[in-house]
PDB file of C-alpha atoms in Angstrom:
ATOM      1  CA  ILE K   1      -0.425  16.793  78.910  1.00 55.00           C
ATOM      2  CA  LYS K   2      -1.946  18.568  81.915  1.00 66.00           C
ATOM      3  CA  GLY K   3      -3.770  15.412  82.950  1.00 66.00           C
ATOM      4  CA  LEU K   4      -7.185  17.003  82.481  1.00 70.00           C
ATOM      5  CA  VAL K   5      -8.354  14.425  79.931  1.00 72.00           C
ATOM      6  CA  VAL K   6      -8.611  10.750  80.790  1.00 75.00           C
ATOM      7  CA  MET K   7      -6.550   8.531  78.467  1.00 76.00           C
ATOM      8  CA  SER K   8      -9.032   6.742  76.218  1.00 82.00           C
ATOM      9  CA  ALA K   9      -8.365   3.562  74.248  1.00 86.00           C
ATOM     10  CA  GLU K  10      -8.166   5.663  71.072  1.00 86.00           C
ATOM     11  CA  LEU K  11      -5.612   8.069  72.555  1.00 86.00           C
ATOM     12  CA  ASP K  12      -3.608   5.160  73.932  1.00 87.00           C
ATOM     13  CA  ALA K  13      -3.561   3.484  70.504  1.00 90.00           C
ATOM     14  CA  MET K  14      -2.475   6.762  68.904  1.00 90.00           C
ATOM     15  CA  TYR K  15       0.295   7.246  71.473  1.00 88.00           C
ATOM     16  CA  THR K  16       1.560   3.708  70.898  1.00 93.00           C
ATOM     17  CA  ALA K  17       1.559   4.161  67.112  1.00 93.00           C
ATOM     18  CA  LEU K  18       3.444   7.467  67.314  1.00 92.00           C
ATOM     19  CA  THR K  19       5.993   5.910  69.663  1.00 93.00           C
ATOM     20  CA  LEU K  20       6.582   3.100  67.157  1.00 93.00           C
ATOM     21  CA  GLN K  21       6.774   5.540  64.223  1.00 93.00           C
ATOM     22  CA  ARG K  22       3.584   4.173  62.692  1.00 95.00           C
ATOM     23  CA  VAL K  23       0.665   6.114  61.252  1.00 95.00           C
ATOM     24  CA  PRO K  24      -2.180   5.927  63.808  1.00 94.00           C
ATOM     25  CA  ASP K  25      -5.208   3.950  62.648  1.00 93.00           C
ATOM     26  CA  VAL K  26      -7.462   6.885  63.433  1.00 92.00           C
ATOM     27  CA  TRP K  27      -5.556   8.872  60.780  1.00 93.00           C
ATOM     28  CA  SER K  28      -5.170   6.167  58.153  1.00 92.00           C
ATOM     29  CA  SER K  29      -8.848   5.219  58.408  1.00 90.00           C
ATOM     30  CA  VAL K  30      -9.819   8.597  56.956  1.00 90.00           C
ATOM     31  CA  GLY K  31      -6.695   9.160  54.857  1.00 90.00           C
ATOM     32  CA  TYR K  32      -5.235   7.762  51.678  1.00 94.00           C
ATOM     33  CA  LEU K  33      -3.819   4.266  51.311  1.00 94.00           C
ATOM     34  CA  SER K  34      -0.153   4.140  52.330  1.00 95.00           C
ATOM     35  CA  LEU K  35       2.326   1.680  53.835  1.00 95.00           C
ATOM     36  CA  LYS K  36       4.918   4.303  54.748  1.00 96.00           C
ATOM     37  CA  PRO K  37       6.243   4.754  58.300  1.00 96.00           C
ATOM     38  CA  LEU K  38       5.221   7.912  60.108  1.00 96.00           C
ATOM     39  CA  GLY K  39       8.161  10.135  59.124  1.00 95.00           C
ATOM     40  CA  THR K  40       8.026   9.543  55.372  1.00 96.00           C
ATOM     41  CA  TRP K  41       4.221   9.436  55.475  1.00 96.00           C
ATOM     42  CA  PHE K  42       4.187  12.971  56.852  1.00 96.00           C
ATOM     43  CA  LYS K  43       6.673  14.167  54.201  1.00 97.00           C
ATOM     44  CA  ASP K  44       4.491  12.542  51.548  1.00 97.00           C
ATOM     45  CA  LEU K  45       1.404  14.248  52.974  1.00 96.00           C
ATOM     46  CA  VAL K  46       3.104  17.656  52.797  1.00 97.00           C
ATOM     47  CA  ALA K  47       4.228  16.974  49.206  1.00 97.00           C
ATOM     48  CA  ARG K  48       0.643  16.150  48.238  1.00 97.00           C
ATOM     49  CA  PHE K  49      -0.611  19.392  49.760  1.00 96.00           C
ATOM     50  CA  GLU K  50       2.093  21.333  47.930  1.00 98.00           C
ATOM     51  CA  PHE K  51       1.143  19.709  44.607  1.00 97.00           C
ATOM     52  CA  MET K  52      -2.530  20.559  45.076  1.00 97.00           C
ATOM     53  CA  GLU K  53      -1.736  24.077  46.291  1.00 98.00           C
ATOM     54  CA  SER K  54       0.420  24.706  43.219  1.00 97.00           C
ATOM     55  CA  TRP K  55      -2.376  23.422  40.979  1.00 97.00           C
ATOM     56  CA  LEU K  56      -4.859  25.725  42.711  1.00 96.00           C
ATOM     57  CA  LYS K  57      -2.663  28.832  42.502  1.00 97.00           C
ATOM     58  CA  MET K  58      -0.792  28.276  39.221  1.00 96.00           C
ATOM     59  CA  GLY K  59      -3.339  26.306  37.206  1.00 96.00           C
ATOM     60  CA  PRO K  60      -3.147  22.721  35.924  1.00 96.00           C
ATOM     61  CA  PRO K  61       0.422  21.373  35.724  1.00 97.00           C
ATOM     62  CA  ASP K  62       1.909  20.038  32.492  1.00 97.00           C
ATOM     63  CA  ALA K  63       2.280  16.603  34.123  1.00 98.00           C
ATOM     64  CA  PHE K  64       0.326  15.090  36.999  1.00 98.00           C
ATOM     65  CA  TRP K  65       1.759  13.274  40.001  1.00 98.00           C
ATOM     66  CA  MET K  66      -0.455  10.201  40.343  1.00 96.00           C
ATOM     67  CA  SER K  67       0.370   9.559  43.982  1.00 95.00           C
ATOM     68  CA  ALA K  68      -1.080  12.949  44.895  1.00 96.00           C
ATOM     69  CA  PHE K  69      -4.597  11.770  44.126  1.00 96.00           C
ATOM     70  CA  PHE K  70      -6.778  10.189  46.783  1.00 93.00           C
ATOM     71  CA  PHE K  71      -8.813   8.600  43.961  1.00 93.00           C
ATOM     72  CA  PRO K  72      -6.628   8.385  40.815  1.00 95.00           C
ATOM     73  CA  GLN K  73      -9.267   6.387  38.938  1.00 94.00           C
ATOM     74  CA  GLY K  74     -11.548   9.413  39.136  1.00 94.00           C
ATOM     75  CA  TYR K  75      -8.860  11.671  37.720  1.00 95.00           C
ATOM     76  CA  MET K  76      -8.270   9.320  34.781  1.00 96.00           C
ATOM     77  CA  THR K  77     -11.999   9.199  34.075  1.00 95.00           C
ATOM     78  CA  ALA K  78     -12.073  13.002  34.146  1.00 96.00           C
ATOM     79  CA  ALA K  79      -9.230  13.095  31.599  1.00 96.00           C
ATOM     80  CA  GLN K  80     -11.212  10.799  29.305  1.00 97.00           C
ATOM     81  CA  GLN K  81     -14.307  12.920  29.871  1.00 97.00           C
ATOM     82  CA  THR K  82     -12.454  16.056  28.788  1.00 96.00           C
ATOM     83  CA  TYR K  83     -11.393  14.340  25.557  1.00 96.00           C
ATOM     84  CA  ALA K  84     -14.881  12.909  24.993  1.00 97.00           C
ATOM     85  CA  ARG K  85     -16.506  16.330  25.266  1.00 96.00           C
ATOM     86  CA  ALA K  86     -13.960  17.921  22.941  1.00 95.00           C
ATOM     87  CA  THR K  87     -14.352  15.241  20.260  1.00 95.00           C
ATOM     88  CA  LYS K  88     -18.051  14.335  20.790  1.00 96.00           C
ATOM     89  CA  ILE K  89     -17.018  10.688  21.244  1.00 95.00           C
ATOM     90  CA  PRO K  90     -18.941   8.655  23.869  1.00 95.00           C
ATOM     91  CA  ILE K  91     -16.735   8.170  26.910  1.00 95.00           C
ATOM     92  CA  ASP K  92     -17.671   4.494  27.245  1.00 93.00           C
ATOM     93  CA  THR K  93     -15.948   3.810  23.909  1.00 94.00           C
ATOM     94  CA  LEU K  94     -12.640   5.306  25.058  1.00 96.00           C
ATOM     95  CA  ASP K  95      -9.537   3.803  26.588  1.00 95.00           C
ATOM     96  CA  PHE K  96      -5.974   4.996  27.185  1.00 96.00           C
ATOM     97  CA  ARG K  97      -2.981   4.110  25.055  1.00 94.00           C
ATOM     98  CA  THR K  98       0.136   4.204  27.228  1.00 96.00           C
ATOM     99  CA  VAL K  99       3.247   5.837  25.794  1.00 97.00           C
ATOM    100  CA  VAL K 100       6.391   5.860  27.939  1.00 97.00           C
ATOM    101  CA  THR K 101       8.287   9.023  27.042  1.00 97.00           C
ATOM    102  CA  LYS K 102      12.002   9.729  27.282  1.00 96.00           C
ATOM    103  CA  MET K 103      11.368  12.482  29.828  1.00 97.00           C
ATOM    104  CA  THR K 104      12.756  11.263  33.142  1.00 95.00           C
ATOM    105  CA  SER K 105      11.305  14.021  35.320  1.00 95.00           C
ATOM    106  CA  PRO K 106       8.261  16.312  35.313  1.00 95.00           C
ATOM    107  CA  ASP K 107      10.752  19.175  35.057  1.00 95.00           C
ATOM    108  CA  ASP K 108      11.508  17.946  31.521  1.00 97.00           C
ATOM    109  CA  VAL K 109       7.894  18.539  30.472  1.00 97.00           C
ATOM    110  CA  ASP K 110       7.563  22.005  28.947  1.00 94.00           C
ATOM    111  CA  ARG K 111       3.941  21.776  27.790  1.00 96.00           C
ATOM    112  CA  PRO K 112       0.957  19.439  28.206  1.00 96.00           C
ATOM    113  CA  PRO K 113       0.133  17.001  25.386  1.00 97.00           C
ATOM    114  CA  GLU K 114      -2.361  18.044  22.726  1.00 95.00           C
ATOM    115  CA  GLN K 115      -4.698  15.343  24.010  1.00 95.00           C
ATOM    116  CA  GLY K 116      -4.647  13.155  27.084  1.00 96.00           C
ATOM    117  CA  VAL K 117      -2.341  13.738  30.032  1.00 98.00           C
ATOM    118  CA  TYR K 118       1.230  13.226  31.177  1.00 98.00           C
ATOM    119  CA  ILE K 119       1.611  11.353  34.463  1.00 98.00           C
ATOM    120  CA  TYR K 120       4.664  10.688  36.614  1.00 98.00           C
ATOM    121  CA  GLY K 121       5.726   9.209  39.933  1.00 97.00           C
ATOM    122  CA  ALA K 122       5.296   5.506  39.120  1.00 98.00           C
ATOM    123  CA  TYR K 123       7.796   2.813  40.088  1.00 98.00           C
ATOM    124  CA  VAL K 124       8.154  -0.538  38.355  1.00 98.00           C
ATOM    125  CA  GLU K 125       8.486  -3.587  40.619  1.00 97.00           C
ATOM    126  CA  GLY K 126       9.754  -6.946  39.386  1.00 96.00           C
ATOM    127  CA  GLY K 127      11.628  -5.498  36.427  1.00 96.00           C
ATOM    128  CA  ARG K 128      13.001  -2.237  35.100  1.00 96.00           C
ATOM    129  CA  TRP K 129      12.524   0.126  32.196  1.00 97.00           C
ATOM    130  CA  ASP K 130      15.219   0.012  29.506  1.00 96.00           C
ATOM    131  CA  PHE K 131      15.647   3.643  28.425  1.00 93.00           C
ATOM    132  CA  ASP K 132      17.640   2.733  25.320  1.00 94.00           C
ATOM    133  CA  ALA K 133      15.390  -0.039  24.016  1.00 95.00           C
ATOM    134  CA  GLN K 134      12.215   1.621  25.363  1.00 96.00           C
ATOM    135  CA  CYS K 135      10.804  -1.592  26.796  1.00 96.00           C
ATOM    136  CA  LEU K 136      10.676  -3.725  29.933  1.00 97.00           C
ATOM    137  CA  ALA K 137      13.870  -5.483  30.968  1.00 96.00           C
ATOM    138  CA  GLU K 138      15.113  -7.725  33.764  1.00 96.00           C
ATOM    139  CA  SER K 139      15.865  -6.098  37.102  1.00 94.00           C
ATOM    140  CA  SER K 140      19.429  -5.081  37.804  1.00 93.00           C
ATOM    141  CA  PRO K 141      21.153  -6.671  40.836  1.00 92.00           C
ATOM    142  CA  LYS K 142      19.960  -5.276  44.193  1.00 89.00           C
ATOM    143  CA  GLU K 143      17.268  -3.204  42.474  1.00 91.00           C
ATOM    144  CA  THR K 144      13.730  -3.881  43.634  1.00 91.00           C
ATOM    145  CA  HIS K 145      12.011  -0.725  42.393  1.00 95.00           C
ATOM    146  CA  VAL K 146      12.913   1.509  39.463  1.00 96.00           C
ATOM    147  CA  TYR K 147      11.495   4.967  38.834  1.00 96.00           C
ATOM    148  CA  MET K 148       9.576   5.186  35.571  1.00 97.00           C
ATOM    149  CA  PRO K 149       9.845   8.043  33.066  1.00 98.00           C
ATOM    150  CA  VAL K 150       6.933  10.373  32.424  1.00 98.00           C
ATOM    151  CA  MET K 151       4.089   8.478  30.736  1.00 98.00           C
ATOM    152  CA  TRP K 152       1.540   9.814  28.280  1.00 98.00           C
ATOM    153  CA  LEU K 153      -2.017   8.543  28.604  1.00 98.00           C
ATOM    154  CA  ASP K 154      -3.399   9.061  25.112  1.00 97.00           C
ATOM    155  CA  PRO K 155      -7.185   8.647  24.724  1.00 96.00           C
ATOM    156  CA  VAL K 156      -8.139   6.278  21.899  1.00 95.00           C
ATOM    157  CA  VAL K 157     -11.327   4.569  20.762  1.00 94.00           C
ATOM    158  CA  LYS K 158     -11.477   0.936  21.887  1.00 89.00           C
ATOM    159  CA  ASP K 159     -11.191  -1.633  19.123  1.00 84.00           C
ATOM    160  CA  LEU K 160     -12.700  -4.777  20.613  1.00 73.00           C
ATOM    161  CA  SER K 161     -12.201  -6.700  17.387  1.00 69.00           C
ATOM    162  CA  ALA K 162      -8.445  -6.055  17.239  1.00 74.00           C
ATOM    163  CA  PRO K 163      -6.206  -9.027  18.148  1.00 78.00           C
ATOM    164  CA  ARG K 164      -4.162  -8.776  21.320  1.00 80.00           C
ATOM    165  CA  ASP K 165      -0.740  -7.240  20.723  1.00 84.00           C
ATOM    166  CA  PRO K 166       1.837  -9.966  21.537  1.00 86.00           C
ATOM    167  CA  ASP K 167       4.516  -7.343  22.218  1.00 92.00           C
ATOM    168  CA  VAL K 168       2.617  -5.505  24.952  1.00 95.00           C
ATOM    169  CA  TYR K 169       2.251  -6.376  28.641  1.00 97.00           C
ATOM    170  CA  ASP K 170      -0.894  -5.198  30.413  1.00 96.00           C
ATOM    171  CA  CYS K 171       0.891  -4.021  33.525  1.00 97.00           C
ATOM    172  CA  PRO K 172      -1.259  -3.613  36.654  1.00 97.00           C
ATOM    173  CA  PHE K 173      -0.908  -0.226  38.338  1.00 98.00           C
ATOM    174  CA  TYR K 174      -1.374  -0.181  42.115  1.00 97.00           C
ATOM    175  CA  LYS K 175      -1.303   2.531  44.735  1.00 97.00           C
ATOM    176  CA  VAL K 176       0.839   0.488  47.161  1.00 96.00           C
ATOM    177  CA  SER K 177       2.922  -2.677  47.074  1.00 95.00           C
ATOM    178  CA  SER K 178       0.498  -4.917  48.979  1.00 94.00           C
ATOM    179  CA  ARG K 179      -1.406  -5.305  45.680  1.00 91.00           C
ATOM    180  CA  ALA K 180      -4.509  -6.080  47.722  1.00 88.00           C
ATOM    181  CA  GLY K 181      -7.634  -4.025  48.067  1.00 84.00           C
ATOM    182  CA  THR K 182     -11.400  -4.101  48.360  1.00 84.00           C
ATOM    183  CA  LEU K 183     -14.154  -2.738  46.170  1.00 83.00           C
ATOM    184  CA  SER K 184     -15.261   0.685  47.363  1.00 79.00           C
ATOM    185  CA  THR K 185     -18.775   2.101  47.077  1.00 74.00           C
ATOM    186  CA  THR K 186     -17.825   3.498  43.656  1.00 76.00           C
ATOM    187  CA  GLY K 187     -17.157  -0.008  42.342  1.00 79.00           C
ATOM    188  CA  HIS K 188     -13.417   0.653  42.102  1.00 85.00           C
ATOM    189  CA  SER K 189     -10.650  -1.113  43.983  1.00 91.00           C
ATOM    190  CA  THR K 190      -9.090   0.679  46.932  1.00 91.00           C
ATOM    191  CA  ASN K 191      -5.633  -0.283  45.593  1.00 95.00           C
ATOM    192  CA  PHE K 192      -5.716  -1.360  41.931  1.00 96.00           C
ATOM    193  CA  VAL K 193      -5.898   1.669  39.615  1.00 96.00           C
ATOM    194  CA  ARG K 194      -5.863   0.240  36.072  1.00 96.00           C
ATOM    195  CA  GLN K 195      -3.694  -1.593  33.567  1.00 96.00           C
ATOM    196  CA  LEU K 196      -1.092   0.306  31.565  1.00 97.00           C
ATOM    197  CA  GLN K 197       0.338  -1.171  28.382  1.00 96.00           C
ATOM    198  CA  LEU K 198       4.135  -1.519  28.332  1.00 97.00           C
ATOM    199  CA  PRO K 199       6.296  -2.892  25.481  1.00 96.00           C
ATOM    200  CA  THR K 200       7.684  -6.308  26.399  1.00 95.00           C
ATOM    201  CA  GLY K 201      10.932  -6.189  24.426  1.00 90.00           C
ATOM    202  CA  ALA K 202      12.436  -9.587  23.627  1.00 90.00           C
ATOM    203  CA  GLN K 203      10.174 -11.389  26.116  1.00 93.00           C
ATOM    204  CA  ARG K 204       6.571 -12.480  25.782  1.00 94.00           C
ATOM    205  CA  PRO K 205       3.949 -10.863  28.047  1.00 96.00           C
ATOM    206  CA  GLU K 206       3.670 -14.152  29.973  1.00 96.00           C
ATOM    207  CA  HIS K 207       7.285 -13.742  31.088  1.00 96.00           C
ATOM    208  CA  TRP K 208       6.463 -10.507  32.899  1.00 97.00           C
ATOM    209  CA  VAL K 209       3.339 -12.084  34.370  1.00 96.00           C
ATOM    210  CA  ARG K 210       5.559 -14.768  35.939  1.00 96.00           C
ATOM    211  CA  ARG K 211       7.889 -12.016  37.179  1.00 95.00           C
ATOM    212  CA  SER K 212       4.853 -10.344  38.805  1.00 96.00           C
ATOM    213  CA  VAL K 213       5.831  -7.025  37.237  1.00 97.00           C
ATOM    214  CA  ALA K 214       3.629  -4.157  38.379  1.00 98.00           C
ATOM    215  CA  LEU K 215       3.651  -0.382  38.648  1.00 98.00           C
ATOM    216  CA  LEU K 216       3.302   1.333  42.032  1.00 98.00           C
ATOM    217  CA  SER K 217       2.349   4.936  42.661  1.00 97.00           C
ATOM    218  CA  GLN K 218       4.434   5.055  45.858  1.00 96.00           C
ATOM    219  CA  LEU K 219       7.040   3.062  47.747  1.00 96.00           C
ATOM    220  CA  ASP K 220       6.760   1.703  51.276  1.00 94.00           C
ATOM    221  CA  GLU K 221       9.624   3.745  52.696  1.00 88.00           C
TER     222      GLU K 221
END
């Protein structure tokens, strides 16, 4: 501001990004994956800090906001690890069974599950969740994203010999809507989190594949 520092290419790029209400590359390169414009990105950043601060001061919440995690795959592995240690079951034999609850908000959760974890904050893209039928349904007019109820990730032992359930869609869960990512040094995708099993209702799983139905941990706006 005082003109004591020469404008570098990095400062110029940051100034341009801020002027255009975009997150500067120098921030996003060391931050979490997000497609939000600057204003909502900053609000989201504050909300993440508040979630983590509450966890630190008040103890683990009854339900976990998935978008708050820089590396949600690591959190899910930790949840499986907790169950594996409690039950003496090898963690590499475990998977999650997805149960969509009727709780529409984390405020409806009054206690954590006996095993596994409650998660919230996901949006379904390409379809919607039918609260009455408790299954996937076609999108309503002018609806592109629908907020999902609280979901229960219940640890179960994998049964590799079991036939595939024809009434369940293995829904991909992404951090952001681009649905594109790269493999990080941990071997995990920078965008894809995991598949969550959702009841298909009257349709076959292939129908929702053609609809490109997916879950997102955050929206672009």
